[in-house]
Amino acid sequence: MSERWALAVEAEGDGALLVPLGPDGLPAGEVRREPDLVAAVRARPGVTRWVWRSTAEVYPRLLAAGVRIERCYDMEAAEQLLLGHEGRLGEPRSAAAAWARLRNEPVPPDPPQRGAEPGSQDSLFEPRPTVSVPFEGLLAVYAEQQRRHDRAEHPGRMRLLTAAESAGMLVAAEMHRAGLPWRADVHRELLGELLGERYAGGGEPRRLAELADEVSAALGRRVRPDLPADVVKAFAAAGVRLKSTRRWELEELDHPAARPLIAYKKLYRIWTAHGWSWLQDWVRDGRFRPEYLPGGTVSGRWTTNGGGALQIPKVIRRAVVADPGWRLVVADADQMEPRVLAAISRDPGLMEVAGHPDDLYTRLSDRAFSGDRNHAKLALLGAIYGQTSGDGLKNLAALRRRFPRAVAYVDEAAKAGEEGRLVRTWLGRTSPRAVGAGDAEEAGLPQEEAEQVPEEGGSAGYTPGYASGNGRARGRFTRNFVVQGSAADWALLMLAALRRSLAGMRAELVFFQHDEVIVHCPVEEAEAVTAAIGAAGDEAGRITFGETPVRFPFTTATVERYADAK
């Protein structure tokens, strides 16, 4: 039996069309119609890779029947990557669009993103409006995609990226079905502690109302703390000039309204993003099931369709509690992006520094910054994120002397961006030709580091200040893109390796964001899960970047509550 089969679900009913594929990607037998999709897949355990239009269209039905797929090829995910590689990011990526391009016919737009339906386990996978594509059309699209992979700058890497992205689609579907353990009773207790009583009519809870009164009293006028323009105007009337209401700017103020305003903003976000309405909408049967979108950003980072899964406040994480007799294994990749820079630049000195599992910045400071860890960290992050003036310029000069190839790598990416050229991650994910607001936002520093690197010309906070069409701004974007995007490539392969290791256990992958994974497992499997995560990180490093001395260690904690991992 061929190890690779193409499969399409029928437009109506439970049937499916199938055909074995040869090494060239072309049909190697007759197309067969099976009346039951699940039975058709179960009857072919020797198939190691299923080729289909979209994982979201097929896999949830299989999971619901207890059928787990080892590997797949997601045509629509592949189309997105190939369009980007060809400098056509933004063109419709559906199978129908690819089929139309093959026949030189008008290309239909992609169907709109279906809004998330809170609380429904299968909401992500309900049929959405699509343009019908015959099975022979899907086979033709797949064959053409194989030829386009062959024409890529690095065909082997591009094929690996497509396989990794397809694996990510499987992981996303499985995590959605498993769900993140969530104690609604604990969540409600937290909201009561933080926000106070709820008032009838859906108005602000007591604590927010009290803080709003404190802000207004301190400013001598009625102020809506949830309206930035109102806040800036009120401070101006009090003789205080604010550029924004960002936390770091408010923390610098010596004004009695600053403290309650900062407290209000923090609690207001919890109330609106993870308050009682969120809990009612998104948590069912002890699980929060976000709808993950692999490759949701241009750099390859994941997003979610509703639910705010990737921005769970630390205090709310107390509601993420393992089932009785189970534990959460929470793992953070240590200093992932600097280690990725070492691997993609092939800088001998930086690879040696990143070849140890202990703190990278301490080793870096011992090499080039006289033991000053903070300067070492600022220098390396400044090189990645484009902070190249003031103290950053001096730090960068020291970094360039010791690690010239690493700095040259990101410098060249920035130059390419400024000149309007495309840049690629190590595996071939490609930057957009122009930088839009969403692209700029995702290229900023991680939140925990954002307030440590000063903005150019400023003293605190880091705001890239990108603008579409601005060459220098685009250069700062592409400088970061080659590192952050390559880190996303690595993360996909780490997830794929970890998923494979967990296949024989009861453990389930239940959460992923950028550089963090959570596995929910029986207590007795926790040690094996921890070992599997570490092994997956190193395996992904070898597969993604080849044989280098760079290590990709994790800080791992086995806890009952997510909040206890930090």
Coordinates of C-alpha atoms in Angstrom, one line a residue:
M1 CA 0.0 0.0 0.0
S2 CA 1.2 3.5 -0.8
E3 CA 2.2 5.5 2.3
R4 CA 0.7 8.6 0.9
W5 CA -3.0 9.0 0.0
A6 CA -5.0 12.0 -1.1
L7 CA -8.4 12.4 0.5
A8 CA -11.4 14.7 0.1
V9 CA -14.7 14.8 2.0
E10 CA -17.8 14.8 -0.1
A11 CA -19.8 18.0 -0.1
E12 CA -22.8 16.2 1.3
G13 CA -23.0 13.1 3.6
D14 CA -20.2 11.2 5.3
G15 CA -18.4 9.9 2.3
A16 CA -14.9 10.5 1.0
L17 CA -12.9 10.3 -2.2
L18 CA -9.4 8.7 -2.0
V19 CA -6.5 7.8 -4.2
P20 CA -3.0 6.6 -3.6
L21 CA -0.2 8.9 -4.6
G22 CA 3.2 8.1 -6.2
P23 CA 6.6 9.6 -5.3
D24 CA 5.9 12.3 -7.9
G25 CA 2.7 13.4 -6.2
L26 CA 0.5 12.0 -9.0
P27 CA -2.2 9.5 -8.6
A28 CA -0.9 5.9 -8.5
G29 CA -4.2 4.1 -8.8
E30 CA -7.9 4.6 -9.3
V31 CA -9.9 7.1 -7.4
R32 CA -12.2 5.3 -4.9
R33 CA -15.4 6.5 -3.3
E34 CA -16.0 5.3 0.3
P35 CA -19.4 5.9 1.9
D36 CA -17.8 6.6 5.4
L37 CA -14.8 8.9 5.9
V38 CA -13.9 7.5 9.3
A39 CA -14.1 3.9 8.1
A40 CA -12.1 4.7 5.0
V41 CA -9.2 6.1 7.1
R42 CA -9.4 3.3 9.7
A43 CA -9.2 0.7 6.9
R44 CA -5.8 2.1 5.8
P45 CA -3.5 2.0 8.9
G46 CA -0.4 1.8 6.6
V47 CA -1.0 5.4 5.3
T48 CA 1.6 7.6 7.0
R49 CA 0.7 10.9 5.3
W50 CA -2.8 12.0 4.2
V51 CA -3.0 14.8 1.6
W52 CA -6.1 17.0 2.0
R53 CA -7.5 20.4 1.3
S54 CA -7.6 21.6 4.9
T55 CA -7.0 19.9 8.2
A56 CA -9.9 21.8 9.8
E57 CA -12.2 20.3 7.2
V58 CA -11.3 16.7 7.9
Y59 CA -9.4 16.0 11.1
P60 CA -11.9 17.0 13.8
R61 CA -14.4 14.4 12.4
L62 CA -11.7 11.8 12.7
L63 CA -10.7 12.9 16.2
A64 CA -14.3 12.7 17.3
A65 CA -14.3 9.1 16.2
G66 CA -11.1 8.3 18.1
V67 CA -8.9 8.3 14.9
R68 CA -5.5 9.9 15.2
I69 CA -3.5 10.8 12.2
E70 CA 0.3 10.5 12.1
R71 CA 1.0 13.1 9.4
C72 CA -0.8 15.2 6.9
Y73 CA -0.2 17.6 4.0
D74 CA -2.5 20.6 4.3
M75 CA -2.8 22.1 0.8
E76 CA -4.2 25.5 2.0
A77 CA -1.4 25.9 4.5
A78 CA 1.1 25.0 1.8
E79 CA -0.4 27.5 -0.6
Q80 CA 0.0 30.3 2.0
L81 CA 3.7 29.5 2.4
L82 CA 4.4 29.1 -1.3
L83 CA 2.6 32.4 -2.1
G84 CA 4.8 34.1 0.5
H85 CA 7.9 32.5 -0.9
E86 CA 7.0 33.8 -4.3
G87 CA 6.5 37.3 -3.0
R88 CA 2.7 37.1 -3.4
L89 CA 1.7 37.1 0.3
G90 CA -1.8 38.4 0.6
E91 CA -3.2 36.7 -2.5
P92 CA -6.1 34.2 -1.9
R93 CA -4.7 31.0 -0.5
S94 CA -7.7 28.7 -0.7
A95 CA -7.6 25.5 -2.8
A96 CA -10.2 27.1 -5.0
A97 CA -8.0 30.1 -5.6
A98 CA -5.0 27.8 -6.4
W99 CA -7.2 25.8 -8.8
A100 CA -8.3 29.0 -10.6
R101 CA -4.7 30.2 -11.0
L102 CA -3.8 26.9 -12.5
R103 CA -6.5 27.3 -15.2
N104 CA -5.9 31.1 -15.7
E105 CA -9.4 31.8 -14.5
P106 CA -10.7 34.6 -12.2
V107 CA -9.4 33.9 -8.7
P108 CA -12.1 33.9 -6.0
P109 CA -11.4 35.7 -2.8
D110 CA -10.8 33.6 0.3
P111 CA -14.0 33.1 2.4
P112 CA -14.1 35.4 5.4
Q113 CA -12.8 34.2 8.8
R114 CA -15.7 32.6 10.6
G115 CA -16.3 34.2 14.0
A116 CA -15.5 32.0 16.9
E117 CA -18.4 30.5 18.7
P118 CA -17.6 30.4 22.4
G119 CA -18.1 27.2 24.3
S120 CA -18.6 24.9 21.4
Q121 CA -16.0 22.2 21.1
D122 CA -16.6 21.8 17.4
S123 CA -17.2 25.5 16.5
L124 CA -13.9 25.8 14.7
F125 CA -14.7 23.0 12.4
E126 CA -18.2 23.6 11.3
P127 CA -18.4 23.9 7.5
R128 CA -17.7 27.4 6.2
P129 CA -18.6 28.7 2.8
T130 CA -16.1 27.5 0.2
V131 CA -15.9 27.4 -3.6
S132 CA -16.3 23.8 -4.7
V133 CA -13.2 22.2 -6.2
P134 CA -13.4 18.8 -7.9
F135 CA -11.2 16.0 -6.6
E136 CA -9.2 16.1 -9.8
G137 CA -8.7 19.8 -9.2
L138 CA -7.3 19.2 -5.7
L139 CA -4.9 16.6 -7.1
A140 CA -3.7 19.0 -9.8
V141 CA -3.2 21.7 -7.1
Y142 CA -1.1 19.3 -5.1
A143 CA 1.0 18.2 -8.0
E144 CA 1.7 21.8 -8.9
Q145 CA 2.6 22.6 -5.3
Q146 CA 5.2 19.9 -5.5
R147 CA 6.7 21.5 -8.5
R148 CA 6.7 24.9 -6.8
H149 CA 8.5 23.4 -3.8
D150 CA 11.2 22.2 -6.3
R151 CA 11.6 25.8 -7.6
A152 CA 12.1 27.3 -4.0
E153 CA 15.4 28.8 -3.0
H154 CA 16.1 25.8 -0.8
P155 CA 13.6 23.1 -1.8
G156 CA 14.5 20.7 1.0
R157 CA 14.0 23.4 3.7
M158 CA 10.8 24.6 2.1
R159 CA 9.3 21.1 2.1
L160 CA 10.3 20.7 5.7
L161 CA 8.5 24.0 6.5
T162 CA 5.4 22.8 4.8
A163 CA 5.5 19.5 6.7
A164 CA 6.0 21.4 9.9
E165 CA 3.1 23.8 9.3
S166 CA 0.9 20.8 8.4
A167 CA 1.9 19.1 11.7
G168 CA 1.0 22.3 13.5
M169 CA -2.5 22.1 12.1
L170 CA -2.8 18.6 13.6
V171 CA -1.6 19.8 16.9
A172 CA -4.0 22.8 16.9
A173 CA -7.0 20.5 16.2
E174 CA -5.9 18.1 19.0
M175 CA -5.4 20.8 21.5
H176 CA -8.8 22.3 20.7
R177 CA -10.4 18.9 21.3
A178 CA -8.5 18.2 24.5
G179 CA -9.0 21.7 26.0
L180 CA -7.1 23.5 28.8
P181 CA -8.3 22.3 32.2
W182 CA -10.1 25.3 33.8
R183 CA -11.9 25.6 37.2
A184 CA -14.8 27.9 36.7
D185 CA -15.4 28.1 40.5
V186 CA -11.8 29.3 41.1
H187 CA -12.2 31.8 38.3
R188 CA -15.3 33.2 39.9
E189 CA -13.6 33.5 43.3
L190 CA -10.7 35.4 41.7
L191 CA -13.0 37.8 40.0
G192 CA -14.8 38.5 43.3
E193 CA -11.4 39.2 45.0
L194 CA -10.1 41.4 42.3
L195 CA -13.2 43.3 41.0
G196 CA -15.7 43.2 43.9
E197 CA -19.4 42.8 43.5
R198 CA -21.1 43.0 40.2
Y199 CA -23.8 45.7 39.8
A200 CA -27.1 45.1 38.1
G201 CA -27.3 46.2 34.5
G202 CA -23.8 45.1 33.5
G203 CA -22.0 48.2 34.7
E204 CA -18.5 48.3 36.1
P205 CA -18.0 46.2 39.2
R206 CA -17.4 47.9 42.5
R207 CA -13.6 48.0 42.6
L208 CA -13.4 49.6 39.1
A209 CA -16.0 52.2 40.1
E210 CA -14.0 53.0 43.2
L211 CA -10.8 53.4 41.3
A212 CA -12.5 55.6 38.6
D213 CA -13.7 57.9 41.5
E214 CA -10.2 58.1 42.8
V215 CA -8.8 59.1 39.4
S216 CA -11.5 61.7 39.0
A217 CA -10.9 63.1 42.4
A218 CA -7.2 63.4 41.9
L219 CA -7.7 65.2 38.6
G220 CA -10.4 67.5 39.9
R221 CA -12.9 66.5 37.2
R222 CA -15.0 63.6 36.1
V223 CA -12.8 61.3 34.0
R224 CA -13.5 58.0 32.1
P225 CA -10.3 56.0 32.8
D226 CA -11.2 53.6 30.1
L227 CA -11.0 56.3 27.4
P228 CA -7.3 57.2 26.7
A229 CA -8.3 60.5 25.0
D230 CA -10.3 61.6 28.1
V231 CA -7.4 60.7 30.4
V232 CA -4.8 62.6 28.3
K233 CA -7.1 65.6 28.2
A234 CA -7.7 65.6 31.9
F235 CA -4.0 65.4 32.7
A236 CA -3.3 68.3 30.2
A237 CA -5.9 70.4 32.1
A238 CA -3.9 69.6 35.3
G239 CA -0.6 70.8 33.6
V240 CA 0.7 67.3 32.9
R241 CA 1.6 66.4 29.3
L242 CA 1.1 62.7 28.4
K243 CA 1.9 61.2 25.0
S244 CA -0.1 58.1 25.8
T245 CA -1.6 56.1 28.7
R246 CA 0.9 53.3 28.5
R247 CA 1.8 51.8 31.8
W248 CA 5.5 52.7 31.6
E249 CA 4.6 56.4 30.9
L250 CA 2.1 56.5 33.8
E251 CA 4.7 55.0 36.2
E252 CA 7.0 57.9 35.6
L253 CA 4.4 60.4 36.7
D254 CA 4.5 62.1 40.1
H255 CA 0.8 62.7 40.3
P256 CA -1.8 61.3 42.7
A257 CA -4.0 60.1 39.8
A258 CA -1.3 57.8 38.4
R259 CA -1.5 55.0 40.9
P260 CA -5.2 54.4 40.8
L261 CA -5.2 54.8 37.0
I262 CA -2.6 52.1 36.6
A263 CA -4.6 49.8 38.9
Y264 CA -7.8 50.6 37.0
K265 CA -6.3 49.8 33.6
K266 CA -5.0 46.4 34.9
L267 CA -8.3 45.4 36.4
Y268 CA -10.3 46.8 33.5
R269 CA -8.5 44.5 31.1
I270 CA -9.2 41.5 33.3
W271 CA -12.9 42.5 33.5
T272 CA -13.3 42.9 29.8
A273 CA -11.0 40.2 28.5
H274 CA -11.4 37.4 31.2
G275 CA -14.3 38.5 33.3
W276 CA -17.7 36.8 34.1
S277 CA -18.9 37.1 30.5
W278 CA -15.7 35.4 29.2
L279 CA -16.1 32.6 31.7
Q280 CA -19.7 32.0 30.7
D281 CA -18.9 32.0 27.0
W282 CA -15.6 30.0 26.9
V283 CA -15.5 27.5 29.6
R284 CA -17.5 24.3 29.3
D285 CA -17.3 21.0 31.3
G286 CA -14.0 22.1 33.0
R287 CA -12.2 23.0 29.8
F288 CA -11.3 26.1 27.9
R289 CA -11.0 25.2 24.2
P290 CA -9.4 28.1 22.2
E291 CA -9.4 28.0 18.4
Y292 CA -5.7 28.0 17.5
L293 CA -4.6 29.4 14.1
P294 CA -1.1 28.2 13.3
G295 CA 0.8 30.6 11.2
G296 CA -1.7 33.3 12.1
T297 CA 1.0 36.0 11.8
V298 CA 3.4 36.7 9.0
S299 CA 6.3 35.5 11.1
G300 CA 4.6 32.1 11.8
R301 CA 3.6 32.8 15.3
W302 CA 0.2 31.3 16.3
T303 CA -2.9 33.3 17.0
T304 CA -6.3 32.3 18.2
N305 CA -9.8 33.1 16.9
G306 CA -11.4 34.6 20.0
G307 CA -11.0 33.7 23.6
G308 CA -7.7 35.5 24.2
A309 CA -5.9 32.3 24.9
L310 CA -2.5 33.8 24.3
Q311 CA -3.0 36.6 26.7
I312 CA -4.1 34.9 29.9
P313 CA -3.2 37.2 32.8
K314 CA -0.9 35.7 35.4
V315 CA -3.5 36.1 38.2
I316 CA -6.2 34.3 36.1
R317 CA -3.8 31.4 35.5
R318 CA -4.7 30.3 39.1
A319 CA -7.9 29.0 37.5
V320 CA -6.0 26.6 35.2
V321 CA -5.9 23.5 37.5
A322 CA -5.0 19.9 36.6
D323 CA -7.6 17.2 37.0
P324 CA -7.4 15.1 40.2
G325 CA -4.4 12.7 39.9
W326 CA -3.0 14.7 37.0
R327 CA -0.4 17.5 36.7
L328 CA 0.4 20.3 34.3
V329 CA 3.9 20.1 32.9
V330 CA 4.7 23.8 31.9
A331 CA 7.8 24.3 29.8
D332 CA 9.4 27.6 28.6
A333 CA 12.1 27.6 26.0
D334 CA 15.1 29.4 27.5
Q335 CA 16.2 32.5 25.6
M336 CA 15.0 31.0 22.4
E337 CA 15.5 33.8 19.9
P338 CA 19.2 34.5 20.8
R339 CA 19.8 30.8 20.5
V340 CA 18.1 30.8 17.1
L341 CA 20.3 33.8 16.0
A342 CA 23.3 31.7 16.9
A343 CA 22.1 28.8 14.8
I344 CA 21.1 30.8 11.7
S345 CA 24.1 33.1 11.6
R346 CA 26.6 30.3 12.2
D347 CA 28.6 32.7 14.3
P348 CA 31.2 30.4 16.0
G349 CA 31.5 32.5 19.2
L350 CA 27.7 32.9 19.7
M351 CA 27.2 29.2 18.9
E352 CA 29.7 28.3 21.6
V353 CA 27.8 30.5 24.1
A354 CA 24.5 29.0 23.0
G355 CA 25.9 25.5 23.2
H356 CA 25.2 25.3 27.0
P357 CA 21.9 24.9 28.7
D358 CA 22.6 27.5 31.4
D359 CA 21.9 31.2 31.2
L360 CA 23.0 32.5 27.9
Y361 CA 23.2 36.2 28.9
T362 CA 25.5 35.4 31.8
R363 CA 27.9 33.5 29.5
L364 CA 27.6 36.3 27.0
S365 CA 28.4 38.9 29.6
D366 CA 31.5 37.0 30.7
R367 CA 32.7 37.0 27.1
A368 CA 32.1 40.5 26.0
F369 CA 30.6 42.7 28.7
S370 CA 32.9 42.4 31.7
G371 CA 30.3 40.3 33.6
D372 CA 27.5 42.9 33.2
R373 CA 24.6 40.6 32.3
N374 CA 22.1 43.4 31.8
H375 CA 24.3 45.1 29.2
A376 CA 24.8 41.8 27.4
K377 CA 21.1 41.2 27.3
L378 CA 20.4 44.7 26.0
A379 CA 23.0 44.4 23.4
L380 CA 21.8 41.1 22.0
L381 CA 18.1 42.1 22.1
G382 CA 19.0 45.4 20.6
A383 CA 20.7 43.7 17.7
I384 CA 17.6 41.5 17.1
Y385 CA 15.0 44.2 17.6
G386 CA 16.8 47.2 16.1
Q387 CA 17.7 49.4 19.1
T388 CA 20.9 50.9 17.7
S389 CA 21.4 54.4 19.2
G390 CA 22.5 55.8 22.5
D391 CA 23.7 53.0 24.9
G392 CA 22.4 50.5 22.4
L393 CA 24.9 51.6 19.9
K394 CA 27.8 51.2 22.3
N395 CA 26.5 47.8 23.3
L396 CA 26.1 46.8 19.7
A397 CA 29.7 47.8 18.9
A398 CA 30.9 45.4 21.7
L399 CA 28.7 42.7 20.4
R400 CA 29.9 43.2 16.8
R401 CA 33.6 42.9 17.8
R402 CA 33.0 39.5 19.5
F403 CA 30.3 38.1 17.3
P404 CA 30.6 39.7 13.9
R405 CA 28.7 37.0 11.9
A406 CA 25.7 37.2 14.2
V407 CA 25.4 41.0 13.9
A408 CA 26.1 40.9 10.2
Y409 CA 23.2 38.5 9.7
V410 CA 20.6 40.7 11.2
D411 CA 22.2 43.8 9.7
E412 CA 21.9 42.3 6.2
A413 CA 18.2 41.4 6.9
A414 CA 17.6 45.0 7.9
K415 CA 19.3 46.3 4.8
A416 CA 17.3 44.0 2.6
G417 CA 14.1 45.3 4.2
E418 CA 15.1 48.9 3.7
E419 CA 15.8 48.2 0.0
G420 CA 12.4 46.5 -0.4
R421 CA 13.8 43.0 -0.9
L422 CA 12.2 39.9 0.6
V423 CA 13.8 38.1 3.5
R424 CA 13.3 34.5 4.6
T425 CA 13.4 32.5 7.7
W426 CA 15.9 29.6 7.8
L427 CA 13.3 27.2 6.4
G428 CA 11.8 29.7 3.9
R429 CA 8.9 31.5 5.4
T430 CA 9.0 34.9 3.7
S431 CA 8.3 38.4 4.8
P432 CA 5.6 40.6 3.2
R433 CA 6.7 43.1 0.6
A434 CA 5.3 46.0 2.7
V435 CA 4.9 46.3 6.5
G436 CA 1.4 46.9 7.7
A437 CA 0.3 47.8 11.2
G438 CA -0.3 44.1 12.2
D439 CA 3.1 43.1 10.9
A440 CA 4.7 45.9 12.9
E441 CA 2.9 45.0 16.1
E442 CA 3.9 41.4 16.0
A443 CA 7.6 42.3 15.5
G444 CA 7.8 44.2 18.8
L445 CA 9.6 42.9 21.8
P446 CA 7.9 40.3 24.0
Q447 CA 6.0 42.0 26.8
E448 CA 8.3 40.9 29.6
E449 CA 11.3 42.5 27.7
A450 CA 9.6 45.4 26.2
E451 CA 10.2 47.8 29.1
Q452 CA 13.9 46.9 29.4
V453 CA 15.1 48.2 26.0
P454 CA 14.7 52.0 25.6
E455 CA 13.1 53.4 22.5
E456 CA 15.4 55.3 20.2
G457 CA 15.5 58.8 21.5
G458 CA 13.6 57.8 24.7
S459 CA 14.4 56.5 28.1
A460 CA 11.9 53.8 28.8
G461 CA 9.6 51.4 26.9
Y462 CA 10.2 50.0 23.4
T463 CA 7.8 51.1 20.7
P464 CA 9.1 50.2 17.2
G465 CA 7.1 53.0 15.5
Y466 CA 6.8 51.2 12.2
A467 CA 5.0 52.8 9.3
S468 CA 3.9 51.1 6.1
G469 CA 6.2 52.2 3.3
N470 CA 8.9 53.5 5.6
G471 CA 12.2 51.9 4.5
R472 CA 13.9 52.2 7.9
A473 CA 10.9 50.9 9.7
R474 CA 10.7 48.0 7.3
G475 CA 14.4 47.3 7.9
R476 CA 13.7 47.0 11.6
F477 CA 10.9 44.6 10.9
T478 CA 12.9 42.3 8.6
R479 CA 15.8 42.4 11.1
N480 CA 13.5 40.8 13.7
F481 CA 11.6 38.7 11.2
V482 CA 14.5 36.4 10.2
V483 CA 15.1 35.6 13.9
Q484 CA 11.5 35.5 15.2
G485 CA 10.3 33.6 12.1
S486 CA 13.1 31.0 12.3
A487 CA 12.2 30.6 16.0
A488 CA 8.6 29.9 14.9
D489 CA 10.0 27.3 12.4
W490 CA 11.8 25.6 15.3
A491 CA 8.8 25.7 17.5
L492 CA 6.6 23.8 14.9
L493 CA 9.2 21.0 14.7
M494 CA 9.5 20.9 18.5
L495 CA 5.7 20.5 18.7
A496 CA 5.8 17.7 16.0
A497 CA 8.5 15.9 17.9
L498 CA 6.8 16.2 21.2
R499 CA 3.4 15.1 19.8
R500 CA 5.1 12.0 18.4
S501 CA 6.7 11.2 21.8
L502 CA 3.4 11.6 23.7
A503 CA 1.5 9.3 21.3
G504 CA 1.8 6.2 23.5
M505 CA 0.9 8.1 26.7
R506 CA -2.3 9.4 28.3
A507 CA -0.7 12.8 28.4
E508 CA -2.2 15.5 26.2
L509 CA -0.7 18.7 24.7
V510 CA -3.2 21.4 25.9
F511 CA -1.5 24.7 25.3
F512 CA 1.1 26.4 23.2
Q513 CA 2.2 30.0 22.7
H514 CA 5.4 31.0 21.0
D515 CA 8.0 29.5 23.4
E516 CA 5.8 27.8 26.0
V517 CA 4.0 24.5 26.0
I518 CA 1.7 22.9 28.6
V519 CA 1.1 19.1 28.8
H520 CA -1.7 17.7 31.0
C521 CA -0.7 14.3 32.2
P522 CA -1.2 11.7 35.0
V523 CA 1.2 12.2 37.9
E524 CA 3.1 9.1 37.0
E525 CA 3.8 10.3 33.5
A526 CA 5.2 13.8 34.5
E527 CA 8.8 12.7 34.6
A528 CA 8.6 11.1 31.2
V529 CA 6.8 14.1 29.7
T530 CA 9.5 16.5 31.1
A531 CA 12.2 14.3 29.4
A532 CA 10.2 14.2 26.2
I533 CA 10.0 18.0 26.1
G534 CA 13.7 18.4 26.5
A535 CA 14.4 15.8 23.8
A536 CA 11.9 17.5 21.4
G537 CA 13.7 20.8 21.8
D538 CA 17.1 19.4 20.9
E539 CA 15.6 17.2 18.1
A540 CA 13.9 20.2 16.6
G541 CA 17.2 22.1 16.7
R542 CA 19.0 19.4 14.7
I543 CA 16.2 19.0 12.2
T544 CA 15.6 22.7 11.6
F545 CA 19.2 24.1 11.6
G546 CA 21.3 21.0 11.0
E547 CA 24.2 19.9 13.2
T548 CA 25.3 22.9 15.3
P549 CA 26.5 23.1 18.9
V550 CA 23.5 25.2 19.8
R551 CA 21.2 23.9 22.6
F552 CA 17.5 24.6 23.0
P553 CA 16.8 23.9 26.7
F554 CA 13.6 24.4 28.6
T555 CA 12.7 25.5 32.1
T556 CA 10.1 23.0 33.1
A557 CA 7.8 22.9 36.1
T558 CA 5.3 20.2 37.2
V559 CA 2.4 21.8 39.0
E560 CA -1.2 21.5 39.8
R561 CA -2.0 25.1 38.9
Y562 CA -0.6 27.0 35.9
A563 CA 0.1 30.1 38.1
D564 CA 2.5 28.0 40.2
A565 CA 4.9 27.5 37.3
K566 CA 6.2 31.1 37.4

